Every structure is written in structure tokens, then in C-alpha cells.
Tab-separated table of C-alpha atoms and ligand atoms in Angstrom:
chain	number	residue	atom	x	y	z
A	1	MET	CA	89.238	107.665	109.587
A	2	PHE	CA	89.388	105.324	106.610
A	3	ASP	CA	86.386	103.084	106.072
A	4	LYS	CA	88.123	100.546	103.823
A	5	ILE	CA	91.737	99.356	103.814
A	6	LEU	CA	93.470	97.101	101.296
A	7	ILE	CA	95.880	94.664	102.929
A	8	ALA	CA	98.758	94.051	100.515
A	9	ASN	CA	100.044	90.883	102.130
A	10	ARG	CA	99.182	87.273	103.038
A	11	GLY	CA	99.329	84.799	105.912
A	12	GLU	CA	99.389	85.677	109.575
A	13	ILE	CA	100.260	89.346	109.046
A	14	ALA	CA	97.329	89.900	106.664
A	15	LEU	CA	95.110	88.412	109.365
A	16	ARG	CA	96.786	90.554	112.050
A	17	VAL	CA	96.021	93.735	110.083
A	18	HIS	CA	92.470	92.539	109.393
A	19	ARG	CA	91.903	92.079	113.137
A	20	ALA	CA	92.916	95.651	113.917
A	21	CYS	CA	90.708	96.971	111.108
A	22	ARG	CA	87.713	94.966	112.342
A	23	GLU	CA	88.044	96.344	115.841
A	24	MET	CA	88.192	99.869	114.396
A	25	GLY	CA	85.079	99.371	112.231
A	26	ILE	CA	87.129	99.494	109.022
A	27	ARG	CA	86.273	97.156	106.141
A	28	THR	CA	89.074	95.102	104.606
A	29	VAL	CA	90.080	94.102	101.108
A	30	ALA	CA	92.315	91.042	100.851
A	31	VAL	CA	94.521	90.493	97.830
A	32	HIS	CA	95.777	87.027	97.017
A	33	SER	CA	97.648	84.957	94.484
A	34	GLU	CA	96.077	82.014	92.671
A	35	ALA	CA	97.779	79.754	95.245
A	36	ASP	CA	96.063	81.542	98.156
A	37	ALA	CA	92.404	81.469	97.054
A	38	ASN	CA	91.568	79.326	100.117
A	39	ALA	CA	93.738	81.225	102.589
A	40	MET	CA	92.324	82.402	105.916
A	41	HIS	CA	93.130	86.061	105.243
A	42	VAL	CA	90.941	85.850	102.136
A	43	ARG	CA	88.099	84.080	103.937
A	44	LEU	CA	87.911	86.636	106.730
A	45	ALA	CA	88.228	89.816	104.669
A	46	ASP	CA	85.119	91.675	103.542
A	47	GLU	CA	86.235	91.501	99.914
A	48	SER	CA	89.060	89.863	98.028
A	49	VAL	CA	90.799	90.318	94.711
A	50	CYS	CA	93.056	87.818	92.929
A	51	ILE	CA	96.188	89.704	91.843
A	52	GLY	CA	98.087	87.075	89.884
A	53	PRO	CA	99.798	83.687	89.676
A	54	PRO	CA	101.530	81.999	92.642
A	55	PRO	CA	105.077	83.447	92.414
A	56	ALA	CA	105.252	86.575	94.598
A	57	GLY	CA	106.872	88.535	91.759
A	58	LYS	CA	103.664	88.134	89.783
A	59	SER	CA	101.203	88.699	92.666
A	60	TYR	CA	102.212	90.131	96.061
A	61	LEU	CA	104.893	92.267	94.369
A	62	ASN	CA	102.686	93.205	91.409
A	63	ILE	CA	102.220	96.937	91.999
A	64	PRO	CA	99.803	97.658	89.098
A	65	ALA	CA	97.552	94.748	90.148
A	66	ILE	CA	97.486	95.929	93.770
A	67	ILE	CA	96.726	99.544	92.836
A	68	THR	CA	93.960	98.355	90.507
A	69	ALA	CA	92.496	96.207	93.289
A	70	ALA	CA	92.420	99.249	95.596
A	71	GLU	CA	90.754	101.364	92.919
A	72	VAL	CA	88.046	98.872	91.929
A	73	THR	CA	87.130	98.155	95.569
A	74	GLY	CA	87.217	101.806	96.646
A	75	ALA	CA	89.812	101.288	99.394
A	76	GLN	CA	91.275	104.518	100.779
A	77	ALA	CA	94.485	103.169	102.248
A	78	VAL	CA	96.982	100.353	101.765
A	79	HIS	CA	98.658	98.425	104.578
A	80	PRO	CA	101.770	96.636	103.277
A	81	GLY	CA	102.397	94.334	106.297
A	82	TYR	CA	106.043	93.208	106.438
A	83	GLY	CA	108.233	91.822	103.649
A	84	PHE	CA	106.968	92.129	100.052
A	85	LEU	CA	106.374	95.868	99.285
A	86	SER	CA	106.571	97.144	102.874
A	87	GLU	CA	109.939	98.893	102.450
A	88	ASN	CA	109.623	99.764	98.791
A	89	ALA	CA	109.769	103.579	98.551
A	90	ARG	CA	108.566	103.501	94.947
A	91	PHE	CA	105.438	101.577	96.018
A	92	ALA	CA	104.706	104.105	98.776
A	93	GLU	CA	104.993	106.894	96.183
A	94	ILE	CA	102.736	105.142	93.685
A	95	VAL	CA	100.118	104.457	96.372
A	96	GLU	CA	100.054	108.139	97.322
A	97	ALA	CA	100.092	109.298	93.685
A	98	HIS	CA	96.809	107.402	93.293
A	99	GLY	CA	95.206	109.341	96.125
A	100	LEU	CA	95.527	106.450	98.576
A	101	ALA	CA	97.152	106.604	102.005
A	102	PHE	CA	100.219	104.422	102.537
A	103	ILE	CA	100.069	103.012	106.063
A	104	GLY	CA	103.720	103.539	106.813
A	105	PRO	CA	106.334	106.288	106.726
A	106	THR	CA	106.909	108.684	103.827
A	107	ALA	CA	108.668	107.372	100.724
A	108	ASP	CA	111.584	109.696	101.558
A	109	HIS	CA	112.067	108.127	104.999
A	110	ILE	CA	111.845	104.612	103.537
A	111	ARG	CA	114.510	105.563	100.991
A	112	MET	CA	116.714	107.263	103.594
A	113	MET	CA	116.723	104.175	105.828
A	114	GLY	CA	116.942	101.731	102.909
A	115	ASP	CA	120.391	103.073	102.086
A	116	LYS	CA	122.487	101.999	105.080
A	117	ILE	CA	124.969	104.857	104.600
A	118	THR	CA	122.372	107.657	104.524
A	119	ALA	CA	120.531	105.957	107.406
A	120	LYS	CA	123.667	105.850	109.543
A	121	LYS	CA	124.495	109.480	108.816
A	122	ALA	CA	120.933	110.634	109.568
A	123	VAL	CA	120.677	108.866	112.921
A	124	MET	CA	124.227	109.814	113.922
A	125	ASP	CA	123.467	113.490	113.239
A	126	ALA	CA	120.353	113.052	115.394
A	127	GLY	CA	122.426	111.796	118.334
A	128	ILE	CA	122.190	108.003	118.078
A	129	PRO	CA	125.435	106.086	118.793
A	130	VAL	CA	126.727	104.165	115.759
A	131	VAL	CA	129.404	101.537	115.137
A	132	PRO	CA	132.795	103.237	114.581
A	133	GLY	CA	133.613	103.148	110.876
A	134	SER	CA	133.946	105.069	107.629
A	135	GLU	CA	131.925	108.236	107.190
A	136	GLY	CA	130.036	107.195	104.098
A	137	GLY	CA	131.130	104.868	101.316
A	138	VAL	CA	134.698	103.759	100.632
A	139	ALA	CA	135.431	103.634	96.914
A	140	THR	CA	138.923	102.144	96.866
A	141	TYR	CA	141.295	100.047	98.923
A	142	GLU	CA	143.541	103.126	99.251
A	143	ASP	CA	140.645	105.031	100.875
A	144	ALA	CA	139.744	102.113	103.124
A	145	LYS	CA	143.200	101.201	104.461
A	146	PRO	CA	143.808	104.212	106.752
A	147	ILE	CA	140.217	104.057	108.039
A	148	ALA	CA	140.581	100.360	108.895
A	149	GLU	CA	143.901	101.076	110.677
A	150	GLU	CA	142.224	103.774	112.721
A	151	ILE	CA	139.175	101.757	113.826
A	152	GLY	CA	141.277	98.613	114.267
A	153	TYR	CA	140.894	95.077	112.915
A	154	PRO	CA	138.826	93.030	112.430
A	155	VAL	CA	136.696	95.287	110.232
A	156	LEU	CA	133.452	94.509	108.495
A	157	ILE	CA	132.724	95.590	104.917
A	158	LYS	CA	129.029	96.203	104.398
A	159	ALA	CA	126.944	97.011	101.328
A	160	ALA	CA	125.118	100.368	101.342
A	161	SER	CA	122.096	98.686	99.758
A	162	GLY	CA	122.440	95.581	101.930
A	163	GLY	CA	120.678	94.607	105.090
A	164	GLY	CA	119.688	91.259	106.436
A	165	GLY	CA	123.338	90.214	106.275
A	166	ARG	CA	123.716	90.183	102.508
A	167	GLY	CA	126.901	91.605	101.038
A	168	MET	CA	128.922	91.566	104.311
A	169	LYS	CA	132.573	90.480	104.537
A	170	VAL	CA	134.940	90.425	107.521
A	171	ALA	CA	138.588	91.381	107.091
A	172	GLU	CA	140.561	89.975	110.032
A	173	THR	CA	143.812	91.692	109.084
A	174	ALA	CA	145.140	94.368	106.705
A	175	ASP	CA	146.281	91.843	104.098
A	176	LYS	CA	142.703	90.550	103.751
A	177	LEU	CA	141.130	93.984	103.335
A	178	LYS	CA	141.547	94.424	99.578
A	179	GLU	CA	140.056	91.061	98.681
A	180	ALA	CA	137.209	91.375	101.212
A	181	MET	CA	136.284	94.761	99.732
A	182	GLN	CA	136.283	93.398	96.190
A	183	THR	CA	134.160	90.389	97.137
A	184	ALA	CA	131.676	92.461	99.148
A	185	SER	CA	131.357	95.064	96.390
A	186	ALA	CA	130.934	92.451	93.642
A	187	GLU	CA	128.281	90.614	95.679
A	188	ALA	CA	126.463	93.864	96.359
A	189	SER	CA	126.530	94.836	92.666
A	190	ALA	CA	125.107	91.477	91.687
A	191	ALA	CA	122.444	91.415	94.426
A	192	PHE	CA	121.346	95.068	94.554
A	193	GLY	CA	122.772	96.722	91.439
A	194	ASP	CA	124.844	98.969	93.718
A	195	GLY	CA	128.407	98.053	94.658
A	196	THR	CA	128.841	100.844	97.227
A	197	VAL	CA	130.402	99.549	100.461
A	198	TYR	CA	131.352	101.063	103.821
A	199	LEU	CA	133.499	99.989	106.762
A	200	GLU	CA	132.702	99.247	110.373
A	201	LYS	CA	134.531	97.917	113.376
A	202	TYR	CA	133.558	94.219	113.582
A	203	LEU	CA	131.822	93.278	116.827
A	204	GLY	CA	132.385	89.624	117.715
A	205	GLN	CA	129.662	88.522	120.134
A	206	PRO	CA	127.126	91.311	120.526
A	207	ARG	CA	123.430	91.001	121.266
A	208	HIS	CA	120.871	92.275	118.762
A	209	ILE	CA	118.605	94.677	120.601
A	210	GLU	CA	116.048	96.798	118.778
A	211	ILE	CA	113.951	99.719	120.016
A	212	GLN	CA	110.340	100.124	118.888
A	213	VAL	CA	109.138	103.637	118.158
A	214	LEU	CA	105.787	105.124	117.238
A	215	ALA	CA	105.430	108.639	115.796
A	216	ASP	CA	102.488	110.722	114.607
A	217	THR	CA	102.392	113.608	112.123
A	218	HIS	CA	102.033	116.187	114.930
A	219	GLY	CA	105.555	115.810	116.320
A	220	ASN	CA	104.754	113.269	119.041
A	221	VAL	CA	107.084	110.293	119.389
A	222	VAL	CA	107.131	107.503	121.959
A	223	HIS	CA	109.465	104.550	122.372
A	224	LEU	CA	108.033	101.231	123.493
A	225	GLY	CA	111.133	99.625	124.933
A	226	GLU	CA	113.278	97.009	123.294
A	227	ARG	CA	113.166	93.487	121.909
A	228	ASP	CA	116.090	91.114	122.146
A	229	CYS	CA	116.379	89.368	118.777
A	230	SER	CA	119.776	87.758	119.212
A	231	LEU	CA	118.529	84.214	118.577
A	232	GLN	CA	118.915	83.978	114.822
A	233	ARG	CA	120.012	81.426	112.255
A	234	ARG	CA	121.299	82.710	108.908
A	235	HIS	CA	119.723	86.101	109.631
A	236	GLN	CA	116.322	84.513	110.293
A	237	LYS	CA	115.068	85.184	113.789
A	238	LEU	CA	113.712	82.161	115.657
A	239	LEU	CA	112.741	83.616	119.022
A	240	GLU	CA	112.411	87.167	120.305
A	241	GLU	CA	111.767	88.505	123.770
A	242	ALA	CA	110.884	91.741	125.509
A	243	PRO	CA	112.393	93.125	127.602
A	244	SER	CA	115.983	92.091	126.898
A	245	PRO	CA	117.473	89.960	129.685
A	246	ALA	CA	120.618	92.087	129.345
A	247	LEU	CA	119.331	95.600	130.055
A	248	SER	CA	118.717	97.433	133.297
A	249	ASP	CA	115.800	99.839	133.655
A	250	ALA	CA	118.261	102.738	133.645
A	251	GLU	CA	119.961	101.568	130.416
A	252	ARG	CA	116.564	101.095	128.765
A	253	ALA	CA	115.361	104.556	129.774
A	254	GLU	CA	118.598	106.151	128.576
A	255	ILE	CA	118.731	104.587	125.088
A	256	GLY	CA	114.954	104.967	124.744
A	257	GLU	CA	115.159	108.693	125.314
A	258	VAL	CA	118.079	109.094	122.883
A	259	VAL	CA	116.087	107.226	120.222
A	260	ARG	CA	112.869	109.126	120.918
A	261	LYS	CA	114.585	112.509	120.466
A	262	ALA	CA	116.381	111.341	117.321
A	263	ILE	CA	113.239	110.012	115.661
A	264	SER	CA	111.525	113.289	116.465
A	265	ALA	CA	114.424	115.249	114.920
A	266	ILE	CA	114.278	113.120	111.767
A	267	GLY	CA	110.545	113.883	111.439
A	268	TYR	CA	109.638	110.212	111.077
A	269	ARG	CA	105.998	109.022	111.113
A	270	GLY	CA	104.480	105.622	111.832
A	271	VAL	CA	106.051	102.631	113.541
A	272	GLY	CA	109.745	101.953	113.220
A	273	THR	CA	112.522	99.892	114.712
A	274	ILE	CA	116.010	101.110	115.468
A	275	GLU	CA	118.349	98.108	115.441
A	276	PHE	CA	121.430	98.057	117.626
A	277	LEU	CA	124.264	95.734	118.387
A	278	TRP	CA	124.895	95.763	122.124
A	279	GLU	CA	128.258	94.757	123.546
A	280	ASN	CA	129.854	95.468	126.947
A	281	GLY	CA	127.074	97.824	127.945
A	282	GLU	CA	127.279	99.968	124.784
A	283	PHE	CA	124.703	100.419	122.005
A	284	TYR	CA	125.810	100.655	118.368
A	285	PHE	CA	123.215	101.491	115.703
A	286	ILE	CA	123.249	99.234	112.646
A	287	GLU	CA	119.985	99.741	110.738
A	288	MET	CA	116.478	101.143	110.946
A	289	ASN	CA	113.428	99.183	109.765
A	290	THR	CA	110.604	101.352	108.483
A	291	ARG	CA	107.884	98.696	108.728
A	292	LEU	CA	105.850	96.783	111.249
A	293	GLN	CA	108.034	93.839	112.235
A	294	VAL	CA	107.255	90.145	112.549
A	295	GLU	CA	108.105	90.289	116.257
A	296	HIS	CA	105.918	93.330	117.071
A	297	PRO	CA	103.595	91.226	119.302
A	298	VAL	CA	106.119	90.913	122.143
A	299	THR	CA	106.074	94.698	122.439
A	300	GLU	CA	102.277	94.711	122.292
A	301	MET	CA	102.096	92.160	125.102
A	302	ILE	CA	104.261	94.155	127.523
A	303	THR	CA	102.805	97.577	126.641
A	304	GLY	CA	99.158	96.738	125.932
A	305	ILE	CA	99.389	98.907	122.794
A	306	ASP	CA	97.936	97.649	119.491
A	307	LEU	CA	100.679	98.712	117.078
A	308	VAL	CA	98.605	98.121	113.938
A	309	ARG	CA	95.767	100.265	115.288
A	310	GLU	CA	98.293	103.009	116.036
A	311	GLN	CA	99.789	102.690	112.534
A	312	ILE	CA	96.360	103.174	110.990
A	313	ARG	CA	95.526	106.102	113.252
A	314	VAL	CA	98.721	108.021	112.513
A	315	ALA	CA	98.360	107.296	108.766
A	316	ALA	CA	94.922	108.934	109.002
A	317	GLY	CA	96.585	111.995	110.556
A	318	LEU	CA	95.326	111.477	114.104
A	319	PRO	CA	97.562	112.438	117.017
A	320	LEU	CA	98.877	109.817	119.440
A	321	GLU	CA	96.601	109.415	122.463
A	322	ILE	CA	99.510	108.500	124.730
A	323	THR	CA	102.686	110.209	125.879
A	324	GLN	CA	105.926	108.574	127.015
A	325	ASP	CA	104.820	108.816	130.652
A	326	ASP	CA	101.750	106.670	129.928
A	327	ILE	CA	103.883	103.771	128.737
A	328	GLN	CA	104.487	101.117	131.358
A	329	LEU	CA	106.311	97.915	130.517
A	330	GLU	CA	104.555	95.056	132.266
A	331	GLY	CA	105.923	91.561	132.649
A	332	TRP	CA	107.757	89.543	130.052
A	333	ALA	CA	106.874	88.281	126.570
A	334	ILE	CA	108.519	85.694	124.315
A	335	GLU	CA	107.677	84.887	120.701
A	336	CYS	CA	108.548	81.629	118.929
A	337	ARG	CA	108.416	81.651	115.152
A	338	ILE	CA	106.849	78.390	114.099
A	339	ASN	CA	107.905	77.435	110.594
A	340	ALA	CA	106.818	74.523	108.411
A	341	GLU	CA	110.380	73.228	108.213
A	342	ASN	CA	112.368	70.174	109.184
A	343	PRO	CA	113.597	70.949	112.735
A	344	LYS	CA	117.127	69.686	111.990
A	345	THR	CA	117.821	70.726	108.401
A	346	PHE	CA	115.374	73.651	108.181
A	347	ALA	CA	114.285	72.336	104.769
A	348	PRO	CA	110.816	73.723	103.953
A	349	SER	CA	107.942	71.319	104.618
A	350	PRO	CA	104.927	72.562	102.670
A	351	GLY	CA	101.810	70.417	102.339
A	352	LYS	CA	98.446	69.680	103.841
A	353	VAL	CA	97.831	70.330	107.533
A	354	THR	CA	95.781	67.330	108.653
A	355	GLU	CA	95.317	68.292	112.313
A	356	PHE	CA	95.617	71.654	114.024
A	357	HIS	CA	95.098	72.606	117.633
A	358	ALA	CA	95.976	76.073	118.875
A	359	PRO	CA	97.287	76.449	122.423
A	360	GLY	CA	95.394	78.863	124.657
A	361	GLY	CA	94.889	79.931	128.227
A	362	LEU	CA	96.122	82.904	130.240
A	363	GLY	CA	98.944	84.829	128.585
A	364	VAL	CA	99.004	82.785	125.383
A	365	ARG	CA	98.563	84.318	121.930
A	366	LEU	CA	98.861	82.566	118.595
A	367	ASP	CA	99.113	84.752	115.495
A	368	SER	CA	98.488	82.318	112.667
A	369	ALA	CA	96.387	81.924	109.535
A	370	LEU	CA	96.534	78.130	109.766
A	371	TYR	CA	93.504	75.827	109.907
A	372	ALA	CA	93.012	72.057	109.722
A	373	GLY	CA	92.769	71.031	106.078
A	374	TYR	CA	94.802	74.011	104.841
A	375	SER	CA	97.537	73.296	102.303
A	376	ILE	CA	100.705	75.307	102.968
A	377	PRO	CA	101.832	76.413	99.503
A	378	PRO	CA	105.507	76.012	98.557
A	379	TYR	CA	105.881	79.495	97.065
A	380	TYR	CA	106.289	81.715	100.114
A	381	ASP	CA	108.246	81.801	103.365
A	382	SER	CA	107.589	78.980	105.774
A	383	LEU	CA	106.272	80.946	108.785
A	384	ILE	CA	102.981	79.303	109.792
A	385	GLY	CA	102.454	80.922	113.150
A	386	LYS	CA	103.895	82.961	115.961
A	387	LEU	CA	103.360	81.718	119.481
A	388	ILE	CA	103.588	84.615	121.900
A	389	VAL	CA	103.427	84.063	125.637
A	390	HIS	CA	103.242	86.696	128.336
A	391	GLY	CA	103.889	86.322	132.051
A	392	ARG	CA	104.682	88.448	135.082
A	393	THR	CA	108.323	87.398	135.155
A	394	ARG	CA	110.711	85.721	132.709
A	395	GLU	CA	110.580	82.525	134.797
A	396	GLU	CA	106.788	82.396	134.603
A	397	THR	CA	106.895	83.142	130.877
A	398	LEU	CA	109.339	80.281	130.225
A	399	LEU	CA	107.092	77.829	132.124
A	400	ARG	CA	104.077	79.068	130.196
A	401	LEU	CA	105.963	78.778	126.917
A	402	ARG	CA	106.739	75.111	127.546
A	403	ARG	CA	103.136	74.438	128.501
A	404	ALA	CA	101.819	76.162	125.331
A	405	LEU	CA	104.320	74.423	123.027
A	406	GLU	CA	103.280	71.061	124.487
A	407	GLU	CA	99.610	71.877	123.805
A	408	MET	CA	100.076	72.888	120.203
A	409	VAL	CA	99.273	70.269	117.549
A	410	VAL	CA	100.216	70.625	113.871
A	411	SER	CA	100.126	67.383	111.879
A	412	GLY	CA	100.834	66.643	108.242
A	413	VAL	CA	103.891	68.885	107.942
A	414	GLU	CA	107.138	69.179	109.910
A	415	THR	CA	107.504	72.192	112.181
A	416	THR	CA	110.169	73.945	114.240
A	417	ILE	CA	108.221	73.361	117.505
A	418	PRO	CA	110.690	70.690	118.783
A	419	ILE	CA	113.554	73.194	118.621
A	420	PHE	CA	111.870	75.467	121.146
A	421	LEU	CA	111.172	72.595	123.547
A	422	ASP	CA	114.880	71.703	123.431
A	423	LEU	CA	115.914	75.330	123.830
A	424	LEU	CA	113.931	75.505	127.074
A	425	GLU	CA	116.270	72.799	128.471
A	426	GLU	CA	119.374	74.858	127.785
A	427	ALA	CA	120.911	76.681	130.753
A	428	ASP	CA	122.321	79.629	128.739
A	429	PHE	CA	118.919	80.309	127.202
A	430	VAL	CA	117.081	79.899	130.506
A	431	ASN	CA	119.564	82.335	132.073
A	432	GLY	CA	119.186	84.808	129.204
A	433	ASP	CA	122.885	84.410	128.542
A	434	TYR	CA	123.195	84.464	124.746
A	435	HIS	CA	124.422	86.601	121.820
A	436	ILE	CA	123.995	86.692	118.013
A	437	ARG	CA	126.295	83.677	117.432
A	438	TRP	CA	124.874	81.513	120.229
A	439	LEU	CA	121.987	79.838	118.405
A	440	GLU	CA	124.023	78.673	115.409
A	441	GLU	CA	126.679	77.246	117.742
A	442	TRP	CA	123.989	75.465	119.766
A	443	LEU	CA	122.276	74.059	116.649
A	444	ALA	CA	125.614	72.809	115.275
A	445	GLN	CA	126.301	70.935	118.540
A	446	ARG	CA	122.757	69.627	118.816
A	447	ASN	CA	122.706	68.246	115.296
A	448	GLY	CA	126.159	66.727	115.760
B	1	MV4	C1	127.456	93.724	112.248
B	1	MV4	C2	127.999	92.626	112.966
B	1	MV4	C3	129.176	92.814	113.659
B	1	MV4	N1	129.788	94.016	113.613
B	1	MV4	N2	128.110	94.894	112.244
B	1	MV4	C4	123.920	91.308	110.193
B	1	MV4	C5	122.761	91.811	109.423
B	1	MV4	C6	122.768	93.268	109.487
B	1	MV4	N3	121.518	93.698	110.020
B	1	MV4	C7	123.911	93.653	110.334
B	1	MV4	N4	124.530	92.443	110.770
B	1	MV4	C8	125.638	92.446	111.532
B	1	MV4	N5	126.318	93.619	111.573
B	1	MV4	C9	129.244	95.034	112.910
B	1	MV4	N6	129.872	96.188	112.865
B	1	MV4	C10	127.292	91.420	112.972
B	1	MV4	C11	126.100	91.319	112.245
B	1	MV4	C12	125.440	90.057	112.355
B	1	MV4	C13	124.202	89.932	113.022
B	1	MV4	C14	123.543	91.021	113.543
B	1	MV4	C15	122.337	90.888	114.176
B	1	MV4	C16	121.789	89.635	114.337
B	1	MV4	C17	122.420	88.532	113.846
B	1	MV4	C18	123.628	88.665	113.175
B	1	MV4	C19	124.260	87.526	112.675
B	1	MV4	C20	125.447	87.678	112.017
B	1	MV4	C21	126.028	88.934	111.850
């Protein structure tokens, strides 16, 4: 096992990784920008290294500075967290070329899943159901037209290098196809330097359901059930829950087994998430994430498995201690992403936190690097904490969520806490009756 790990991230996820390391007897090296010298992840780590000025491009994305920090501190492994360099195949390669372990999948698997076309082909060949569409990229309108006719309109044009909703265009009818392709391709070229696009049948009101997997380097793979992440605004998730209110135990077991076999066939290692759209009882693969995700705690709460500990263990070459039969899903968990943002406009609200009180009690977890007196810098994303509640049933979890939200105090900056209190009053949410468009429709109504 490693005895020192460098955590190449900041905020709550840097702290989350530190906590797992501490419990495993592993020392931690924090890296930080000049803006984060007083951050909690720096204070708690055994050692820290300043890696550059405030903008992420000069610090948290500064590969030479991070590698140097690992070398001078004698770290043996690098945990990338989420965001920043976590899905950068080149970074994974550079880490390993310096004799360090990358706590994540191989660079080849990151690259395979980073290209949405190669990802779709790989999982389809491994038996995962995908959205009907083109087999690979479509270069011209002439190539696309017969494919669109066959799958039926509306169709969605997606960028091969996209993800997170960037570079997507809907074509409602045949006469819109040419222009939609040109716009999507031009946007993709500008954003990713790759104008390759592909076609899919457009699904109107699906749910976003993702399956968590965990794989070691000895051929063992388990799935840890699903998370329902349908409640999103502009491709930013606000609330996630596990299990999904939409799935039966039989549906869960069936898709879980399909995914488990596929991930084994692909030879994947580490944690990963297979994202699906789910409509009318059918799963359609859209993307695979090759990192630990923001919403991983809801899975931890219902399985009792520490996903960061498992990531570290498999990166050190250890075999999984559990098999699929050992995994029991217990109760219900909901996560609210608490951002320092105006709750109506979502405008960022950085600044000094004058008061802070964390909610607690049975079944309440707060993953946050916040403290009273901390100044939230304006340079990074506005997530200041994740409130995760766990209960025996969804009803109990919703009651506990309200109670915990009411207990939480953050003064000095605006937060998204009021949104969740309002959401708990909404019948569709309480009934679990929502899809990927629901939240934006609800917010539009609410804000008049
Ligand atoms: C789709 C889709 C409808 N049909 N694909 C958005 C980001 C990227 N991960 C894939 N996305 C979508 N792909 C087909 N064939 C709708 C979306 C989508 C979406 C997906 C998940 C969660 C929220 C979303 C919000 C808008 C669009």
C-alpha cells in the first residue's frame, strides 16, 4: 500500500480523499493555488505545496507543477478527485511515466471513454444497450440523411469530443438536419478542436440514471446500483438520489448485471459510472465517466462502501474484498448540492462566510471544506458543500432532509439551500415523478 498520496484537487473532494487516506494510515500532500492557502484541505493535509496563481489553468491544471510537488514530497500516487485533471488521459500517462500511480483507470480507458463515439462502440460491443443512431461519426449531410430517416425524427446531433451537453443540436425535421449538423460541428470544432459529430434518436423526457461500478486489476467487477440524477439545470446536477424512484428491484438487477459483465469485458479498473437515459422502461447508454463523481456519497450511504478507499486499494493492485453477492442496498439516500449562488438567478456569490453551522444527527452527512471565517474565492466552481441524508425509506429520508436543511446555517454569502426547501413542497418531487426537463420547467414557473 502507498504511504503517501498527493491529492490533485481542492475543496470538499480534496477533503473527502484526505479522509479516506487518514483512515488507511496514508499520509497526504495537498496542492493549492495562491487563492487557497487558507483552505481546509490544506490545513488538514500532512504537507502542502503551492502550485501557482489563482486561475485553475495556472494551478490545479498545471501538470508540471503537480508532478514536481509529488516528486519533492515523495508521494507515490496521485488522486485527481473530480473535474480538473481527473479525465485527462495525458495527465494519467505523465503521472505513470514518473513512476507514480494514477488513482483511476488506465490512460487508454480514459481516452476510449472521452471520445463519445469510441465509448459507445466499446460498450455496445460489450452488450450494453445504446441509443439508436449512427454507427460512428457522420461526415456529411448526405451520410446523415438516410440514417436520420431510419431512426426517425427528432434526431440529436452530438459532438464526439463533447459531453456535459456541449455541442448538441436537435433536428426536429429533415429540413433542419443540414443546418443543425453544421452548427453542432462548428461549435464542437471551436470548443474541442474536433468537429466530428454523430447522430442519435432524440429522447424527449427521459430520466438520467447512472450505474456505479468498481473493478480491480484481477478481473473482479461489482456494480453498486444506480443514482437518479435527473434533477439538473443547464447540465449542472442539483440533487441526486439512490436508488432511483423509477426502478424495480428486477430492473436494477438486470441492468446491473449487463453493466457488470460489460465492464469486465472491457477490462476496466477503478471506479466508473455508466450513464443512461431511461424512458418507458428501457435503458439507453449515453456516456461513461471514468472518475469518482460528485454524487458518489449517495451510493456510499446505501451500500456502506467507501468508494475512495476502494479506488486507492485497486490502484495499489489489491483485489476487491467483496463480491456482487455481498452488496446489499439499504434504505434511501439523497444529496443536495449546496452552492454559493443566488437561489433565483444562480449568479455566483463568493465572499466571506461569517457564520457556519453544519447539520448533524442520525443519517446526516455533510461533505464540505467550509468553516466560519473562510472566504470563498471567486475563481472556482461554487459548490460549497454536499448535504447527504440517509433513511430507511424515501419518505423518512425526505423528512430528514427537510430537518437537516432547516438546521444548516451559512451566513455572509447566498446559497442554494432555499431551493431544496421549496422542492420538498412539490408533489412531483415528493412522488419521485420527474425527468431531465422537470427541474428547469419548475424553476421557470417558480421564478415567474
Ligand atoms: C441525449 C438527450 C436526449 N436524447 N441524448 C446531455 C448531456 C450529455 N451527457 C447527454 N445529454 C443528453 N443526451 C439523446 N439521444 C438529452 C440529453 C440531455 C440531458 C441528459 C441527462 C441529464 C440532463 C440532460 C439535460 C438536457 C439534455
